[in-house]
Short mmCIF file of C-alpha atoms in Angstrom, two decimals:
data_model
loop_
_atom_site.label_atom_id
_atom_site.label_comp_id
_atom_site.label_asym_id
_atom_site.label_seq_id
_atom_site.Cartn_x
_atom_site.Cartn_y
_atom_site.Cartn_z
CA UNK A 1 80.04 68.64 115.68
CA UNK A 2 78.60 69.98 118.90
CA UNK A 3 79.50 69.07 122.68
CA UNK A 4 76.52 68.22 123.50
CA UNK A 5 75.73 65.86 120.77
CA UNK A 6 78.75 63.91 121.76
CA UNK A 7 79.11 64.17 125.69
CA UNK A 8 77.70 61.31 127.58
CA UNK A 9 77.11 62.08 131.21
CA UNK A 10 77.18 58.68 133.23
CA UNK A 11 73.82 57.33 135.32
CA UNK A 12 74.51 60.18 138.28
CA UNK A 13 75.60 63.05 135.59
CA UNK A 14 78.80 63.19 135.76
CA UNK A 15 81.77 63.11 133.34
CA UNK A 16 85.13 61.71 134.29
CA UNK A 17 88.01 64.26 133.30
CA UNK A 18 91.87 63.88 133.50
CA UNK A 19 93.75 67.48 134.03
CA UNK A 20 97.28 66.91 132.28
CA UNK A 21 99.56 69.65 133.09
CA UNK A 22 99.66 71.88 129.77
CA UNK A 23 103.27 72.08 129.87
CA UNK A 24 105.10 68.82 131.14
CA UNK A 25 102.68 66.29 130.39
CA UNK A 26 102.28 65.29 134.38
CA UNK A 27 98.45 64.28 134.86
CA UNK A 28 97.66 66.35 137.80
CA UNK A 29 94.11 65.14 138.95
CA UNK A 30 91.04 62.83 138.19
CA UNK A 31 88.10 64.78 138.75
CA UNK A 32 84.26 64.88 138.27
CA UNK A 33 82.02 67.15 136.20
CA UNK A 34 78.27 68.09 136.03
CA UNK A 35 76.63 69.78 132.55
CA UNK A 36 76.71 72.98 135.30
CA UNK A 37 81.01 72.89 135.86
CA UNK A 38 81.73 71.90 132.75
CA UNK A 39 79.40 74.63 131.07
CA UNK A 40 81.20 77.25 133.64
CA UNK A 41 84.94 75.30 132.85
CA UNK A 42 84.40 76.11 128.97
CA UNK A 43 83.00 79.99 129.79
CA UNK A 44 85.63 80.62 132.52
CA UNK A 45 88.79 78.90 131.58
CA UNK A 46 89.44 77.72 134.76
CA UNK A 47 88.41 74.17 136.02
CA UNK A 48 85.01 73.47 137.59
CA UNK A 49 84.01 69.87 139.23
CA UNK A 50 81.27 68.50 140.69
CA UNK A 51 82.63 67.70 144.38
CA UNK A 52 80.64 64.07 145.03
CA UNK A 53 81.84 64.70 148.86
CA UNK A 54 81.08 67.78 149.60
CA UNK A 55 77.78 68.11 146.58
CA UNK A 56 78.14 71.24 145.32
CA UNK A 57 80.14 72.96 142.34
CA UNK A 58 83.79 73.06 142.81
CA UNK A 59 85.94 75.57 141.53
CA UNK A 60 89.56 74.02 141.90
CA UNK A 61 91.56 76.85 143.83
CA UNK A 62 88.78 78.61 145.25
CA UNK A 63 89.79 78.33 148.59
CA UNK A 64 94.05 77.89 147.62
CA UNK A 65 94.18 80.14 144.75
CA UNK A 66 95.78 77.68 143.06
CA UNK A 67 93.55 77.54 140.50
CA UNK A 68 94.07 74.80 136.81
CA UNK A 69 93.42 77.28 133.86
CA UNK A 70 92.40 75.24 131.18
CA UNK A 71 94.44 75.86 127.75
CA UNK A 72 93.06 72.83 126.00
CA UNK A 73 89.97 70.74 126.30
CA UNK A 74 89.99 67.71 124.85
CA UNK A 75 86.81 64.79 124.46
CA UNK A 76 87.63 60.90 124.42
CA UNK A 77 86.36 58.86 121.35
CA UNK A 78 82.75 57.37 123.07
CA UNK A 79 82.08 60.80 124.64
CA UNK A 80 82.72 59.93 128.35
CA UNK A 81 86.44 61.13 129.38
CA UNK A 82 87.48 64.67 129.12
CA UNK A 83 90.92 65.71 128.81
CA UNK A 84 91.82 69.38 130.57
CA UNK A 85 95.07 70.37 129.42
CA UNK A 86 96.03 73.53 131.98
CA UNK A 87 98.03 75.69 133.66
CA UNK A 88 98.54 74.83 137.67
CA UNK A 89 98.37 78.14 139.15
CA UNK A 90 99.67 76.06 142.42
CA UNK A 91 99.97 72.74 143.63
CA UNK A 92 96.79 70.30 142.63
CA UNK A 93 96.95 67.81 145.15
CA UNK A 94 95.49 69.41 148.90
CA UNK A 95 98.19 67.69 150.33
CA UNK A 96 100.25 70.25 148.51
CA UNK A 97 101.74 67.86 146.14
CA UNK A 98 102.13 68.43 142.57
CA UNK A 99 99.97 65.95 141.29
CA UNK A 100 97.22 63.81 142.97
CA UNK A 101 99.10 60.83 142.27
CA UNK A 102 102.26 60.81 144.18
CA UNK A 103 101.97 56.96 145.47
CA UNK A 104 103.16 54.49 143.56
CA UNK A 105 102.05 50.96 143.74
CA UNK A 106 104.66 48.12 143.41
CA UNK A 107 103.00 44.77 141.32
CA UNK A 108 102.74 43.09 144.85
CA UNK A 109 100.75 45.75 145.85
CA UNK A 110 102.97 47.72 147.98
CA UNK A 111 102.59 51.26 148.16
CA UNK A 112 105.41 53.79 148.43
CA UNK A 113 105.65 57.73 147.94
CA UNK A 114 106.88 58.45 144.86
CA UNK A 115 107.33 61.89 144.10
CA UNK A 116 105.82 64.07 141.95
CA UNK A 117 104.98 61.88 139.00
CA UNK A 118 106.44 63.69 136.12
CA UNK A 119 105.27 61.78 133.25
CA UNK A 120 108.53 61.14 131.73
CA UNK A 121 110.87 59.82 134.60
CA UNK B 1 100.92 50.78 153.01
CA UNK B 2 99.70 48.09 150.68
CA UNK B 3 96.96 48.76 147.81
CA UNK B 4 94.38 46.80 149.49
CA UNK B 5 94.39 49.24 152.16
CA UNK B 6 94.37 52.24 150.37
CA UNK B 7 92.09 51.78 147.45
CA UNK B 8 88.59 52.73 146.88
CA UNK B 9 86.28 51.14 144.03
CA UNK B 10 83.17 52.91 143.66
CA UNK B 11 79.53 51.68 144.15
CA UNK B 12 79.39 49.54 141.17
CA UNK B 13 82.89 48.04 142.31
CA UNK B 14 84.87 50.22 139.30
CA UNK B 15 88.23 52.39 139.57
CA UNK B 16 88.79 55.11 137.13
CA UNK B 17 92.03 54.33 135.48
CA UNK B 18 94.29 56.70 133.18
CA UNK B 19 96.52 55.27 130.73
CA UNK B 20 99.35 57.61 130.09
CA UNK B 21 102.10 56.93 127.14
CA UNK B 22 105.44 56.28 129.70
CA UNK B 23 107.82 58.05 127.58
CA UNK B 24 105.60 60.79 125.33
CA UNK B 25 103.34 61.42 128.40
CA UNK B 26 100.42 61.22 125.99
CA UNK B 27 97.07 60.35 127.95
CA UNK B 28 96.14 57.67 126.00
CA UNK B 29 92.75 56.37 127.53
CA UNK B 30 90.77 56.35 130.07
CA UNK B 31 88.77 52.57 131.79
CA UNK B 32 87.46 51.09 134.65
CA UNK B 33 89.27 48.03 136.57
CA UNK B 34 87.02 45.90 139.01
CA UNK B 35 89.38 43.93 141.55
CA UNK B 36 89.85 41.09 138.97
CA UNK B 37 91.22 43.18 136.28
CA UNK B 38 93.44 45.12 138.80
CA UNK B 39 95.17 42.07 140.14
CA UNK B 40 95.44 40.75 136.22
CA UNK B 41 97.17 43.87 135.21
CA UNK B 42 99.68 43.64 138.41
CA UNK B 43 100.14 40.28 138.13
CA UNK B 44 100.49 40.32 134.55
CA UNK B 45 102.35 43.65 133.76
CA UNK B 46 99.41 44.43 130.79
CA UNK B 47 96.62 46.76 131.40
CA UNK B 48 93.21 44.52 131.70
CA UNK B 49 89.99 46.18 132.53
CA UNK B 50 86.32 45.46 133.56
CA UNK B 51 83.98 46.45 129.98
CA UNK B 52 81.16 47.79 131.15
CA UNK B 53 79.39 47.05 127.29
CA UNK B 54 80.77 44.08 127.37
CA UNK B 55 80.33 43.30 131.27
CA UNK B 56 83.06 41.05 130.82
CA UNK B 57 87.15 41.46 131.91
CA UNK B 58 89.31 43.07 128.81
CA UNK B 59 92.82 43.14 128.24
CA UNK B 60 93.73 45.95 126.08
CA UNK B 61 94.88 44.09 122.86
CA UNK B 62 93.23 40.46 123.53
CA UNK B 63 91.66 41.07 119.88
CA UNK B 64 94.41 43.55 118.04
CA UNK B 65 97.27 42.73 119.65
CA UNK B 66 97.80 46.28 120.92
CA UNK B 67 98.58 45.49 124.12
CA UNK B 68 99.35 48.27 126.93
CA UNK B 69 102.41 46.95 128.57
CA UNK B 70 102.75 48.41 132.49
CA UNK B 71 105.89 50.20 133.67
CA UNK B 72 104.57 52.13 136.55
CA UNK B 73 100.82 52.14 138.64
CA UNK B 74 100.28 55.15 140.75
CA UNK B 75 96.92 56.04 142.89
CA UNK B 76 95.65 59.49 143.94
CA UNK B 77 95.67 61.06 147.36
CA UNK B 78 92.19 59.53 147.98
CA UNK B 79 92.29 55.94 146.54
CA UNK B 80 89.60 56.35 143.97
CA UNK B 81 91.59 56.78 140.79
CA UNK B 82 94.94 55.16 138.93
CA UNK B 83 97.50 55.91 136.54
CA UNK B 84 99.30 53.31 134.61
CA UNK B 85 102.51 54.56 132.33
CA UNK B 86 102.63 52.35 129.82
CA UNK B 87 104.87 51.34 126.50
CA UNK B 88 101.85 50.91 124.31
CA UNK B 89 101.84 48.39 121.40
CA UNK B 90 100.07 50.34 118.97
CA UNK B 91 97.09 52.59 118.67
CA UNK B 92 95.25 52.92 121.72
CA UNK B 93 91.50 53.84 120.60
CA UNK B 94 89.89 51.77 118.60
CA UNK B 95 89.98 53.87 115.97
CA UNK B 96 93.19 53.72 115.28
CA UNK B 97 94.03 56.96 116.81
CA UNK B 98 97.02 56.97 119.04
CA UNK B 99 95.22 58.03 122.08
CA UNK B 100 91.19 57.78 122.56
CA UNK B 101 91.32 61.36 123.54
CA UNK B 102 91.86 62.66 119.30
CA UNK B 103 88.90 65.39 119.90
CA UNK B 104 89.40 69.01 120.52
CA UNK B 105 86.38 71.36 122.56
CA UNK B 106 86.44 74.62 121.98
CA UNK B 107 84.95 77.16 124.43
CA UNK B 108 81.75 77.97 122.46
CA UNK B 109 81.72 73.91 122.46
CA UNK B 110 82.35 72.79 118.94
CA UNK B 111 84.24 69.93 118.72
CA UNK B 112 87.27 69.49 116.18
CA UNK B 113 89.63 66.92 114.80
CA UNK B 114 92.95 67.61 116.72
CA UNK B 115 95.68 64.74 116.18
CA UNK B 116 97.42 62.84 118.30
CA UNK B 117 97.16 64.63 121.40
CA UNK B 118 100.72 64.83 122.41
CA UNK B 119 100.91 66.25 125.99
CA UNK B 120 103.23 69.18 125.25
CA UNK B 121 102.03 70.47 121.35
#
């Protein structure tokens, strides 16, 4: 089976995708890709979004270096979720945080900093 | 900080949510939550989501009993995306599969059978 028989871009083109850090398992960042990034993520090996802020291609770590080189690339079962399993060359978050999701929210809603969110603590 | 204050649903009112396995770290799905479903699942400690095929609210499991119990909800830096750790109840794609995300890309884009998708293999 081929990509692109199975990849299902949503009504503005974009695909949601998850980078999981290759290693310990800590999802990193929720990000958005085009057809253009993710053609240049698979021929590059390093991650490539769609920025919906700024509009224009996004290579993560162009500007920080720290850069996500993908090791695995993984499709969900209805063709709209991609999985990038990579190697951080850096922190992901621009707040310099490991991960993106360092807040955790308590079930009345309260929000408190939480570290860096590895998956299995 | 409270959630209210902090989170951002997009312009059909949706949140991209990852499911992560709380002890393997296995990404296990990924939905959408409306504010309904997101006070269900932190009111009820099981993940519930808005179906956008079925335009109705879904708990994970209402029908197979696989329900996605909630240890730990975190957001990212900029509101717009969650991640629940859950103890799953069984399978989490509805295929059986263990995690929706059973599909390997490779970089010339075919697309392979892979497993289970454990985090670290």
């Amino acid at each position: 089976m081929k990509l692109t028989d199975l990849v299902k871009f949503n009504d503005q083109g974009l695909l949601c995708t998850v980078v999981q850090h290759a290693q310990t398992g800590q999802v990193l960042m929720v990000g958005y890709m085009n057809s253009e990034s993710l053609a240049r993520t698979l021929r590059d090996g390093r991650a490539c979004f769609w920025s919906r802020s700024r509009r224009r291609l996004w290579t993560k770590g162009e500007t920080s270096g720290h850069f996500l080189h993908v090791q695995e690339v993984r499709i969900d079962c209805d063709g709209d979720a991609l999985l990038l399993k990579c190697a951080p060359a850096g922190p992901t978050c621009h707040t310099n945080e490991t991960s993106c999701f360092y807040r955790k929210v308590e079930s009345d809603g309260a929000v408190t900093l939480a570290g860096n969110g590895v998956a299995t603590q």
